[in-house]
Coordinates of C-alpha atoms in Angstrom, one line a residue:
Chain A
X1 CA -13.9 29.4 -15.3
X2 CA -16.3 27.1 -12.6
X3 CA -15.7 23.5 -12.0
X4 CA -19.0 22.7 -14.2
X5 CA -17.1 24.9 -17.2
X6 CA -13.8 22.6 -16.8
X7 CA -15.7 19.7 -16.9
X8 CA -17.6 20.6 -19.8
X9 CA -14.5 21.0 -21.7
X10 CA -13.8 17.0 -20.6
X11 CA -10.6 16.3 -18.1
X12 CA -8.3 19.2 -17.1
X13 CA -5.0 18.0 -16.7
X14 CA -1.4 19.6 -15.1
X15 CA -0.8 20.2 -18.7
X16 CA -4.2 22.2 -19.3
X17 CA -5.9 23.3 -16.3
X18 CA -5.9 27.0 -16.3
X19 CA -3.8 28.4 -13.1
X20 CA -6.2 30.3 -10.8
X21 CA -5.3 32.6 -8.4
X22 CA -6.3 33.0 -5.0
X23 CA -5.4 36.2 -2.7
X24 CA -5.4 36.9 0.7
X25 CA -2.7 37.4 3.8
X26 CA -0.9 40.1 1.6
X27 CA -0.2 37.1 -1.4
X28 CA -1.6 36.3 -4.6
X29 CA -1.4 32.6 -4.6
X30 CA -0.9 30.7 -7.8
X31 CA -2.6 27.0 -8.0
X32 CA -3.9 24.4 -10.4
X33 CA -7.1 22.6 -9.1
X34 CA -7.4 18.7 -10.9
X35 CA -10.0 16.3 -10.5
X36 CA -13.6 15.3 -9.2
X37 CA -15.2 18.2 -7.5
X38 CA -15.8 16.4 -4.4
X39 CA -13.4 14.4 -1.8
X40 CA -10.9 15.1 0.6
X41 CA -8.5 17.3 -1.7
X42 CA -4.5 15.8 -2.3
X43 CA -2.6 19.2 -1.4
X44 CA 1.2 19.3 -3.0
X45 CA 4.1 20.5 -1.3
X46 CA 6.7 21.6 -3.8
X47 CA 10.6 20.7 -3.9
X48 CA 13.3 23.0 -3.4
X49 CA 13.4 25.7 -6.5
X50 CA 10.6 23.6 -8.2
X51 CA 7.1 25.7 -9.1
X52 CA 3.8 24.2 -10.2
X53 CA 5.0 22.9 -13.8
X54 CA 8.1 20.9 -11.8
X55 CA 5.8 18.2 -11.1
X56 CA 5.3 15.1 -12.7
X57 CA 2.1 15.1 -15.1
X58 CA 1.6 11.5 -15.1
X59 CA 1.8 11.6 -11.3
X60 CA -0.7 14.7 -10.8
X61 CA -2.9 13.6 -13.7
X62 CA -3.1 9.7 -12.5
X63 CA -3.6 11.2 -8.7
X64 CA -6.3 13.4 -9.9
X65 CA -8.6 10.6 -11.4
X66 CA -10.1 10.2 -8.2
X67 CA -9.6 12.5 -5.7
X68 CA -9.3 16.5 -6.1
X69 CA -5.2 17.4 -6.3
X70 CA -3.9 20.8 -6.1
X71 CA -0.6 21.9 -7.0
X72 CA 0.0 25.7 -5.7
X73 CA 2.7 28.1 -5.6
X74 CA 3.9 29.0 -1.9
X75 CA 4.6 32.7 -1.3
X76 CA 7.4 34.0 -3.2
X77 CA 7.8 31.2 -5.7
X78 CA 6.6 30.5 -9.2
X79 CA 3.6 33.3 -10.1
X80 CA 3.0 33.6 -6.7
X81 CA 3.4 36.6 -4.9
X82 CA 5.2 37.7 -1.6
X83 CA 8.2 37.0 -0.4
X84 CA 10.2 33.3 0.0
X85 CA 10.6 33.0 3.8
X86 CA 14.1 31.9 4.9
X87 CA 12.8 29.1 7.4
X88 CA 10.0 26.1 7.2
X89 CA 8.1 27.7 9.8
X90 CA 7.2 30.1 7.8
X91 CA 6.7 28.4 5.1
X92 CA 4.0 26.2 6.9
X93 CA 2.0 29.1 8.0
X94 CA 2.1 30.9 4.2
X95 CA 0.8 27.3 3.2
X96 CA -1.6 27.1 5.8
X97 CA -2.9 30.6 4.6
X98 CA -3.5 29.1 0.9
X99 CA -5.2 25.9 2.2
X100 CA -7.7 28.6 4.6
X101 CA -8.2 30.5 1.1
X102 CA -9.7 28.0 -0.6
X103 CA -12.3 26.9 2.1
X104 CA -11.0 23.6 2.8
X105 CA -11.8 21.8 6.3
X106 CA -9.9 18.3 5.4
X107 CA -7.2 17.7 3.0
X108 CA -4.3 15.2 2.9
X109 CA -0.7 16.3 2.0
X110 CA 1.6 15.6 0.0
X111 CA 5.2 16.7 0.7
X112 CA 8.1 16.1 -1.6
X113 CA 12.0 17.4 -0.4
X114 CA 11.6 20.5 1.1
X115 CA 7.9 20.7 0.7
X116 CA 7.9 17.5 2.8
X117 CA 9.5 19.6 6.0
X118 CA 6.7 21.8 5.9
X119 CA 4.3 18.8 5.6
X120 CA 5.5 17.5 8.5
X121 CA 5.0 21.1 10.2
X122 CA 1.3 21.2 8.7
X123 CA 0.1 18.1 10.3
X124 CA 2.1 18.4 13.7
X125 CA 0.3 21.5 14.4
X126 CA -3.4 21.3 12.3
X127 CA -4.8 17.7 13.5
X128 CA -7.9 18.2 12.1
X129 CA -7.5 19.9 9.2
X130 CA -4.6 17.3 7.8
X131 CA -6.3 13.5 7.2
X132 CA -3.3 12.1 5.7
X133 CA 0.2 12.6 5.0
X134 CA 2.9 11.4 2.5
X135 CA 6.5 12.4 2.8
X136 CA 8.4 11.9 0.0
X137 CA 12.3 12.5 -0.2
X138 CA 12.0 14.4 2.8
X139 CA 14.0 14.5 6.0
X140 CA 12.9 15.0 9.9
X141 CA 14.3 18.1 11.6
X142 CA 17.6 17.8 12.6
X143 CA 18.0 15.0 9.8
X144 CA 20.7 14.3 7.1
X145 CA 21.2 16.6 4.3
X146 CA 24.1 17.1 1.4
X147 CA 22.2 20.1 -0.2
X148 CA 24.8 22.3 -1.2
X149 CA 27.3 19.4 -2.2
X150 CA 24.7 17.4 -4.2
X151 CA 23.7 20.8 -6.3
X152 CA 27.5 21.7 -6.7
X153 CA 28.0 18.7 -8.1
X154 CA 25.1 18.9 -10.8
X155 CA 25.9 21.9 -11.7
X156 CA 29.1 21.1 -12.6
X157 CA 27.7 18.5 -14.9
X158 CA 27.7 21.0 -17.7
X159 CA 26.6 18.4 -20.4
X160 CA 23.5 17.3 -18.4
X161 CA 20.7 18.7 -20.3
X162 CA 18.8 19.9 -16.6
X163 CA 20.4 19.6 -13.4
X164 CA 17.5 17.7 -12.4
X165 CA 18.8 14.6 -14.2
X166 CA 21.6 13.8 -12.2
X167 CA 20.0 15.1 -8.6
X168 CA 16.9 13.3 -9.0
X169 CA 18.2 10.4 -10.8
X170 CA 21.1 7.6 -10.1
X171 CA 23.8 6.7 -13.2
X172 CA 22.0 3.5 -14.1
X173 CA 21.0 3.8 -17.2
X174 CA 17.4 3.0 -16.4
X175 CA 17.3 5.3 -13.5
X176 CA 18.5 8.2 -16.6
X177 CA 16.1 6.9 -19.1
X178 CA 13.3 7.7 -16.5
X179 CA 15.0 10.4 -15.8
X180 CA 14.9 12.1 -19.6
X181 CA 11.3 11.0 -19.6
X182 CA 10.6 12.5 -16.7
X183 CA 11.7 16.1 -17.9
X184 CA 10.4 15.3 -21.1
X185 CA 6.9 15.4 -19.6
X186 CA 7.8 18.3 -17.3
X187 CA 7.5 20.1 -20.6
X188 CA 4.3 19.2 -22.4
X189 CA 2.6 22.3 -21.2
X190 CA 3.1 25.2 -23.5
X191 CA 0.6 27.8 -22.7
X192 CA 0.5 29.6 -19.6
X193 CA 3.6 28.0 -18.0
X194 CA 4.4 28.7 -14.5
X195 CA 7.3 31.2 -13.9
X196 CA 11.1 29.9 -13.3
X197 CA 12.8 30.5 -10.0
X198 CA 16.0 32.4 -9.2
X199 CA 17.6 33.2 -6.4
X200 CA 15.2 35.1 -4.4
X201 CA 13.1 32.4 -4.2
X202 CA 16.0 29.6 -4.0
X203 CA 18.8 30.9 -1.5
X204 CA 16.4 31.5 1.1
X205 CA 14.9 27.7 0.3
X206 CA 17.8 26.8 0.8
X207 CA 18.6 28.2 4.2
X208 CA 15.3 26.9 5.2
X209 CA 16.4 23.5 4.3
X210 CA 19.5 23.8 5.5
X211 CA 18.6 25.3 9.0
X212 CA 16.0 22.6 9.2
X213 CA 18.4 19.7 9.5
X214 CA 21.1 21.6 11.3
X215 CA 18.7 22.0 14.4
X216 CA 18.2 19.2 16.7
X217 CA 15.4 17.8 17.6
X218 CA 16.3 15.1 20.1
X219 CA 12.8 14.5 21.3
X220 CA 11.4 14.1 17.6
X221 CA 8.9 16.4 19.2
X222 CA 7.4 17.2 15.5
X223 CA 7.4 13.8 14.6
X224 CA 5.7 13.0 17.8
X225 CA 2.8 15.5 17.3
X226 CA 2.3 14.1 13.7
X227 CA -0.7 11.5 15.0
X228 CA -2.0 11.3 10.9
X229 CA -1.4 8.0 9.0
X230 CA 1.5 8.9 7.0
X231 CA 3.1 7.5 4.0
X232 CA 7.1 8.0 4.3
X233 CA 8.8 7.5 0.5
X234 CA 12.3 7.7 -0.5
X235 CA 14.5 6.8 -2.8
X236 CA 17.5 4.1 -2.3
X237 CA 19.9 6.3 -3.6
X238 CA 18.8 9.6 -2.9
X239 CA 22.1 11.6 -2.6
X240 CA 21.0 15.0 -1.1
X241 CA 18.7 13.8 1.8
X242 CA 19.4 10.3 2.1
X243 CA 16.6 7.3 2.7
X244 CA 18.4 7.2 6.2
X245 CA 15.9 10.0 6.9
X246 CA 12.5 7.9 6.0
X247 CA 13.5 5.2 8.5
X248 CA 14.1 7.5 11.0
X249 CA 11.0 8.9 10.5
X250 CA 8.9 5.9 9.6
X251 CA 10.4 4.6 13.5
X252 CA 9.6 7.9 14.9
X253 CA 6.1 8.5 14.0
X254 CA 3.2 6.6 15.3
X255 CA 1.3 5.8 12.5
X256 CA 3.6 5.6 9.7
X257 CA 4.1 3.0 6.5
X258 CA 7.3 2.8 4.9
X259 CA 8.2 2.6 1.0
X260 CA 11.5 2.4 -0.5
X261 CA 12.6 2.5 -4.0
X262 CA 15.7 0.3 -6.0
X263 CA 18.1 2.4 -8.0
X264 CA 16.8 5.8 -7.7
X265 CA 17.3 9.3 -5.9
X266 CA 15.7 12.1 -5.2
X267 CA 13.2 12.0 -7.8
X268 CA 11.9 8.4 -6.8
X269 CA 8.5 9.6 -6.7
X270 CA 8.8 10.6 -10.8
X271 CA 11.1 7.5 -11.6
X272 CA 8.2 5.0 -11.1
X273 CA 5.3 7.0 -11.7
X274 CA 2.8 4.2 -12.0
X275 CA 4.0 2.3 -8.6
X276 CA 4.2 5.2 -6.6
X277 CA 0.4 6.7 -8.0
X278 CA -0.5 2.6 -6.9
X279 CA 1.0 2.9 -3.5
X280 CA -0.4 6.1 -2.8
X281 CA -3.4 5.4 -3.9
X282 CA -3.8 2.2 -1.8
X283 CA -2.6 4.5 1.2
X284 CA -5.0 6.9 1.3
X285 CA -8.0 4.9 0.5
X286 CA -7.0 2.4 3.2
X287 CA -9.7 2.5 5.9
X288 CA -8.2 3.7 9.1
X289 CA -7.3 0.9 11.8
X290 CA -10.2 -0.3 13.9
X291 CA -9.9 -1.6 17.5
Chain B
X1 CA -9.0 -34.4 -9.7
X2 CA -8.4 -31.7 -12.9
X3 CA -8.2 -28.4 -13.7
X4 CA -10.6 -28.5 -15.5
X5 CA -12.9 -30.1 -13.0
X6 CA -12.0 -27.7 -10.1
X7 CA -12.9 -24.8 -13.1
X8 CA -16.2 -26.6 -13.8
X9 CA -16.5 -26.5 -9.5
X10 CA -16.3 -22.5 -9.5
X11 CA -13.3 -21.2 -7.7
X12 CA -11.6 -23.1 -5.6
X13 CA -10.1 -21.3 -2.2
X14 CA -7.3 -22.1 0.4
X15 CA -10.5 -22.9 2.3
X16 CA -12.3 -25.6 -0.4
X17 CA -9.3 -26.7 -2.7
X18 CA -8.5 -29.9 -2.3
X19 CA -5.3 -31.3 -0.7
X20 CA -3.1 -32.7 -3.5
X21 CA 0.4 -34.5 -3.5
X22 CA 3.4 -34.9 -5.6
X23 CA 6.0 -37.4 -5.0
X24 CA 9.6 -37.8 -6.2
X25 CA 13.5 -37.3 -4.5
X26 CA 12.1 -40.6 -1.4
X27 CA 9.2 -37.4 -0.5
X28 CA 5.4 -37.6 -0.9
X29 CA 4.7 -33.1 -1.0
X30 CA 1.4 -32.3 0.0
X31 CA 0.2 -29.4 -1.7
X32 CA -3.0 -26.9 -2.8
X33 CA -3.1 -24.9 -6.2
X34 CA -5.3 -21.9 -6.1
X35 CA -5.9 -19.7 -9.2
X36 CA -5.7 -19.3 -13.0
X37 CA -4.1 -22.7 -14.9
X38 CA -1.6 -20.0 -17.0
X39 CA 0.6 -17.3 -15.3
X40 CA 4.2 -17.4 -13.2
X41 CA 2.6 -19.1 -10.3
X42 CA 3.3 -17.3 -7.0
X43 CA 5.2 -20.3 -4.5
X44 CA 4.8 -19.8 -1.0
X45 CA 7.4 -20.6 1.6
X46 CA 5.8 -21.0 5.1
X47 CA 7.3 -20.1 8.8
X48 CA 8.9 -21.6 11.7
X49 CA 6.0 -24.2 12.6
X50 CA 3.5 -23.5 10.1
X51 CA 1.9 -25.9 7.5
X52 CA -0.8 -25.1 4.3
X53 CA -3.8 -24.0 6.6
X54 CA -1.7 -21.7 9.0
X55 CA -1.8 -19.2 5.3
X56 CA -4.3 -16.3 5.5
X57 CA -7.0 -17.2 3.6
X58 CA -8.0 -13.7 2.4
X59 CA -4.3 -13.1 1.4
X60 CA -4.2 -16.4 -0.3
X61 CA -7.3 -16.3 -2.4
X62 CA -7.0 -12.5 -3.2
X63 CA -3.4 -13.0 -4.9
X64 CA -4.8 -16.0 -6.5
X65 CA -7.3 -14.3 -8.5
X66 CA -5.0 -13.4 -11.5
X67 CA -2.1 -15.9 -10.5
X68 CA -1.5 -19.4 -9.9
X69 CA -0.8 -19.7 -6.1
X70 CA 0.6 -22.8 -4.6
X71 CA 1.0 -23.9 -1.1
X72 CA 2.7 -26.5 0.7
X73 CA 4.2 -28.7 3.0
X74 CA 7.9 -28.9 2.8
X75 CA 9.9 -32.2 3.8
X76 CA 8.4 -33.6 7.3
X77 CA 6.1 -30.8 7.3
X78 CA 2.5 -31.0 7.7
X79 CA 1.1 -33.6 5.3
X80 CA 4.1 -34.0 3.6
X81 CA 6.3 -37.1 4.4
X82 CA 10.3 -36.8 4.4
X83 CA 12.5 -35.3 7.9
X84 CA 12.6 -31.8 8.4
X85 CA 15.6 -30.6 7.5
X86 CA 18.1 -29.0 10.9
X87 CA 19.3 -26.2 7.7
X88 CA 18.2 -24.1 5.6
X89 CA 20.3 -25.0 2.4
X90 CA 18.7 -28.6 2.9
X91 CA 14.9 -27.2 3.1
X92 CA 16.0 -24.9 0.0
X93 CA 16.7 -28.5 -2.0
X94 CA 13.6 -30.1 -0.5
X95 CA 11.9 -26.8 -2.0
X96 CA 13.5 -27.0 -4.8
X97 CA 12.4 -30.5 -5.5
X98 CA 9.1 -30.0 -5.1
X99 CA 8.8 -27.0 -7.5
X100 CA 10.7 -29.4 -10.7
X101 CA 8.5 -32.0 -9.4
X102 CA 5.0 -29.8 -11.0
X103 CA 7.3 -29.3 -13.9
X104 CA 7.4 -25.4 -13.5
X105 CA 10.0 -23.4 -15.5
X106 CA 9.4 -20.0 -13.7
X107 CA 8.0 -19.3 -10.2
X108 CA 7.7 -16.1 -7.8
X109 CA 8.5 -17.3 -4.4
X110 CA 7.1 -15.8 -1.4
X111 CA 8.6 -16.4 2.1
X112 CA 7.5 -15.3 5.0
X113 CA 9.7 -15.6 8.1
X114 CA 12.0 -19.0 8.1
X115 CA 10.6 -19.4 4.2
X116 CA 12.3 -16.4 3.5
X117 CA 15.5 -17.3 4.5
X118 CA 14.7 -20.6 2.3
X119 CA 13.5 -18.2 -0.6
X120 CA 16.9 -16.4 -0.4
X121 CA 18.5 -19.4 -0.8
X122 CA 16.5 -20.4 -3.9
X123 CA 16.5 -17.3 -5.1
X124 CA 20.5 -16.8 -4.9
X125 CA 21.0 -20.3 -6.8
X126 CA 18.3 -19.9 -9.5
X127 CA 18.4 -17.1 -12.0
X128 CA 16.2 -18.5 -14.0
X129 CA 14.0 -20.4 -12.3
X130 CA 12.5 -17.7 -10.2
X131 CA 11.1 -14.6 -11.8
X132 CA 10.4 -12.0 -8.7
X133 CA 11.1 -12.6 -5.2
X134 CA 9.0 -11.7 -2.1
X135 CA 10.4 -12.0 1.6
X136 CA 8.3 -11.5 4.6
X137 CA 9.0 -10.7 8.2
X138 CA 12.6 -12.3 7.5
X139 CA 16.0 -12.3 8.4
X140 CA 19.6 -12.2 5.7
X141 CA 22.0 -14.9 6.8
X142 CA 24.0 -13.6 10.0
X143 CA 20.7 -10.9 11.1
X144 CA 19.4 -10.7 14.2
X145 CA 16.7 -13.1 15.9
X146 CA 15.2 -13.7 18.9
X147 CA 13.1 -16.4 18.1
X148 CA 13.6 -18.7 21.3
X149 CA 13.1 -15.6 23.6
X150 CA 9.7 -14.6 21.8
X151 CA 8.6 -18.2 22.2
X152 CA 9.1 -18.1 25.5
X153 CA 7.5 -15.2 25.9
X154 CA 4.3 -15.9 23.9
X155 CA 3.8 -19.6 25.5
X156 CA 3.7 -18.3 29.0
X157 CA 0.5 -16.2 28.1
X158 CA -1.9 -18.9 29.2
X159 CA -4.6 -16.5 28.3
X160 CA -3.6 -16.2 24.3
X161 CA -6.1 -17.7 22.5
X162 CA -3.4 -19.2 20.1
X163 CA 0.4 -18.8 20.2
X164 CA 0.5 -16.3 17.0
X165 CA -1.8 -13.6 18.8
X166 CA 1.2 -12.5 21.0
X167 CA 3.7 -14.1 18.2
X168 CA 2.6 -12.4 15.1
X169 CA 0.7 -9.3 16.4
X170 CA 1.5 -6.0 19.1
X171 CA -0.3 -5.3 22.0
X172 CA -2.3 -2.2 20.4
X173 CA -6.2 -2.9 20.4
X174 CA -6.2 -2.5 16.8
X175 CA -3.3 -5.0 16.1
X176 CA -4.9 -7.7 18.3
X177 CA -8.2 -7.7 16.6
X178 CA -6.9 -8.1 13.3
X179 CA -5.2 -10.7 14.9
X180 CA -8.0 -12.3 16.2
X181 CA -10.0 -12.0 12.8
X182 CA -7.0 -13.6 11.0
X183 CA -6.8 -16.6 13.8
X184 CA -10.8 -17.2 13.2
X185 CA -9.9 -17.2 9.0
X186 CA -6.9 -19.4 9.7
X187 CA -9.6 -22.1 10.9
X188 CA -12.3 -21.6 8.1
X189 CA -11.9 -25.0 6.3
X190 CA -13.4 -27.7 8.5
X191 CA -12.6 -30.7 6.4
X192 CA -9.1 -32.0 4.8
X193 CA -7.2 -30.0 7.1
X194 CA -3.4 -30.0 7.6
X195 CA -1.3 -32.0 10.0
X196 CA -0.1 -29.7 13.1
X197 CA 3.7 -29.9 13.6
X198 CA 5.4 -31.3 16.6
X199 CA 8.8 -31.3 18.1
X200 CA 9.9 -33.4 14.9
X201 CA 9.0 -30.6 12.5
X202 CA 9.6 -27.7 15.4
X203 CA 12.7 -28.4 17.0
X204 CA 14.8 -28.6 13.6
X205 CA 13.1 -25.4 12.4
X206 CA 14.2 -23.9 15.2
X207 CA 17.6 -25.0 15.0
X208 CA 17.6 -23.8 11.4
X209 CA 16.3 -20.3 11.8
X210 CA 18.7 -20.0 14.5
X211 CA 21.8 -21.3 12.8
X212 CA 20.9 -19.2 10.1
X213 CA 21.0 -15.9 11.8
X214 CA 24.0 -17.2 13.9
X215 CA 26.0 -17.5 10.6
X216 CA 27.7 -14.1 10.0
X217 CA 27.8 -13.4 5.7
X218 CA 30.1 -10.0 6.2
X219 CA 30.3 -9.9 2.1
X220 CA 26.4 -10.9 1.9
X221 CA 27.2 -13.2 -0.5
X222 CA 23.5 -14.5 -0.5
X223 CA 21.6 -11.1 -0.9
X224 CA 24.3 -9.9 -3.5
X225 CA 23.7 -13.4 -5.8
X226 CA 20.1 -11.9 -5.6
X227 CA 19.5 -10.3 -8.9
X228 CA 15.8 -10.5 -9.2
X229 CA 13.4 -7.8 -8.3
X230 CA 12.7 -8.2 -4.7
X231 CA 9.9 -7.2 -2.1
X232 CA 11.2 -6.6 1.2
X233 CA 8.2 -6.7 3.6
X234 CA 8.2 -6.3 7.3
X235 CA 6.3 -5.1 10.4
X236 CA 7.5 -1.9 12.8
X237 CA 7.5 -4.2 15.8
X238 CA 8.3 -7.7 14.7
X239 CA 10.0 -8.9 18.1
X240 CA 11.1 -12.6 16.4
X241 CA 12.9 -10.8 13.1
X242 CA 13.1 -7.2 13.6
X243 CA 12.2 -4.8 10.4
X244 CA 16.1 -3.9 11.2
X245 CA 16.6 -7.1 9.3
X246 CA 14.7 -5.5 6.3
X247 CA 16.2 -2.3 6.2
X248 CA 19.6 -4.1 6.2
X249 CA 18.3 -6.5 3.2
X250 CA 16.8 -4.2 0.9
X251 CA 20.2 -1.6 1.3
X252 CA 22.5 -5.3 0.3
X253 CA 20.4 -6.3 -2.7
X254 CA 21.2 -5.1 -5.7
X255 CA 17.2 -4.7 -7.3
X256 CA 14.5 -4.1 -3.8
X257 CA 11.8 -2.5 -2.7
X258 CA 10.7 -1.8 0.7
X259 CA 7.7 -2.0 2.4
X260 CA 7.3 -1.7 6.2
X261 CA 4.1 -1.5 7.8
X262 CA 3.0 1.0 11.3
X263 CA 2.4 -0.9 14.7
X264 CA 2.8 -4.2 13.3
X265 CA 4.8 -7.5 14.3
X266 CA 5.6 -10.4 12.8
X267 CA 2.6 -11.0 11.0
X268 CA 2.4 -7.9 9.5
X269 CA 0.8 -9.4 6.1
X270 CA -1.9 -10.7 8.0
X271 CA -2.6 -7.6 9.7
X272 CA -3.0 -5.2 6.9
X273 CA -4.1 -8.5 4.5
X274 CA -5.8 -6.3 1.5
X275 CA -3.0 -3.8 1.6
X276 CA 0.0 -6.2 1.6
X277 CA -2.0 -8.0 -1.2
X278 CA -2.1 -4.6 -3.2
X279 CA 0.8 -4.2 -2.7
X280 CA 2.2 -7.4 -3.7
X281 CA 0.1 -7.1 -6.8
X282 CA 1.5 -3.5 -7.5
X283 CA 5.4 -5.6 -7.4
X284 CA 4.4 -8.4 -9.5
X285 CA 2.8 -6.6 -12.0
X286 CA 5.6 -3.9 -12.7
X287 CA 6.9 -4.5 -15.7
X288 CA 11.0 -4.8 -15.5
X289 CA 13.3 -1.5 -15.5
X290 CA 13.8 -0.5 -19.0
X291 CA 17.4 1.1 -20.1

């Protein structure tokens, strides 16, 4: 199906675009292409055990209305094929592969949790290529994580009806109400749904994230390289990499604006859909600083 | 002059609005009133030294064009008659006054700098009074300042073209022309123009600001009597009120956002005007949390 066919059939959404595969450097690469035909493209950079259908429709679909947003499967994960790497590094240059695929010259990036670390990888190391970034619930290498602590803990939580409610959400009960909307949505596609991960695809995710913050990087020499305006988002309450990290990042990097959310965690980003489509929206159509 | 008139007048602007006054509690206000007649108008608190026409004009008519927006002098400030209070709990009362003295029910404040620390104040005291609450390149009671040191530093540029270039903006190229274009915006309206503030007005600011920040609150009894939604706005660089004080106020109050802004000082919102006013907008505009 061409661009002209999709837009025949009106809007494609996250719900209703048809996944498209792309394949080259030994991996099939699953992806969903939204929006206008033409602009610089918003890439996203998936969580930690999430695949394509994880995301937030009203997020994707609202990004989407002006500016084309692709959501992909990295290698190993979802419908893609290949295998999950067991570090960032890796997982920047299987990235890198799918951006190459498609043809694209210029995107910006969007990088949420884990997908965030190998954000920050992308645009130290690919000036050109990346125009904007936006790290969302992310954390700088050698930063503050309670992975394994935060997911014992919500899995233990037997009667939550995902584990993503309580390690995405706070206990207010407007943080949970979000929340259970938030999944809600997470489900409105039926047809063609991506494919859940298991621990293939999430214990060496987790090493990644794990060996990510455990090494040190006391010259914040990725940080340093990153020379793209970039948007750093977290949640106040975000329990398994704490908003500590977005300060320390937003001082670190040159170019960088700050947002943080009230009452939320992890899943900031999905528990005020509307504010954070607003904010970065008004990011990446701000004109860059003249002298 | 009415309403009405200044509607049959086209728009009026920070720059054409006439100068009005309001007197009551032995103090004559000066004042402008920008914007629709209906809606929660939007107060402003201004900083150490400033009066109506040291406001942004862009910043001020852009939030004015689907709010009420009023600026003014407080007590001994400006145009207005009255002593300027040597603390900030008296400048909060003079504030106070002047906002029953319009006969409004329900306000936003904005404060930037020492009229956030007055906006606090308000805030803390009046639940219902004031709706959503905006602080700007400000400090919590007991942060850190170095106003007197920054003063110092920025009168003994002889070169400066005005104080607030060195005050208000960083030494990047791209900082200082935006400063530049804000300082030439600042001095748009030719006739009816503010008072400038001497020692009288200056020297018991200071003596505020400073005893403010010189005040430990170890239980942040202020921010945590601070139940509306807040904006917490600062720049990376502010020298007077570093964004320190920020991230320290939006992790003490209880409902905040936070917004910090790259290579910036303390006049950030001047710096980045249509972004801080989108952003604004963006808080204002979000309906409250639902449960």
């Amino acid at each position: 199906m061409t661009e002209l066919d999709l837009a025949g059939q009106g809007v494609a959404t996250l719900e209703t675009a048809p996944t498209r595969y792309v394949e080259g450097h030994g991996i099939r690469f699953a992806y969903r292409r939204l929006g206008p035909a033409t602009g610089t493209p918003l890439i996203l950079l998936q969580h930690f055990s999430g695949n394509i259908d994880a995301w937030d429709p009203v997020v994707v679909n609202a990004l989407a209305t002006d500016r084309p947003v692709i959501a992909f499967d990295n290698a190993g994960v979802g419908r893609s094929t290949g295998q999950t790497p067991d570090n960032v590094a890796a997982m920047a240059k299987d990235a890198l592969a799918f951006i190459n695929l498609l043809g694209l010259s210029e995107v910006d990036l969007l990088g949420f949790s884990l997908g965030g670390c190998v954000a920050q990888l992308i645009a130290a190391e690919q000036e050109q290529l990346v125009r904007k970034l936006i790290l969302v619930g992310t954390a700088p290498k050698g930063g503050e994580e309670h992975l394994l602590a935060v997911l014992q803990e919500a899995f233990s939580q037997t009667d939550a009806p995902d584990p993503r409610l309580p390690l995405f959400f706070t206990k207010s009960s407007a943080s949970r109400s979000s929340g259970l909307a938030f999944l809600k949505r997470t489900k409105l596609r039926e047809d063609d749904r991506d494919t859940d991960n298991g621990p293939a695809v999430t214990d060496p995710q987790a090493k990644a994230l794990i060996t990510w913050c455990a090494t040190p990087d006391p010259e914040h020499s990725i940080l340093r390289a990153i020379l793209q305006p970039t948007l750093v988002v977290s949640g106040s309450h975000d329990t398994m990499l704490p908003a500590n990290n977005a300060y320390a990042m937003f001082k670190e990097l040159s170019n960088a604006q700050l947002i943080l959310y009230p009452d939320s965690g992890h899943g900031a980003l999905f528990q005020y859909p509307e504010m954070f489509v607003s904010h970065v929206r008004t990011f990446l159509e701000a004109p860059p600083a003249t002298a």
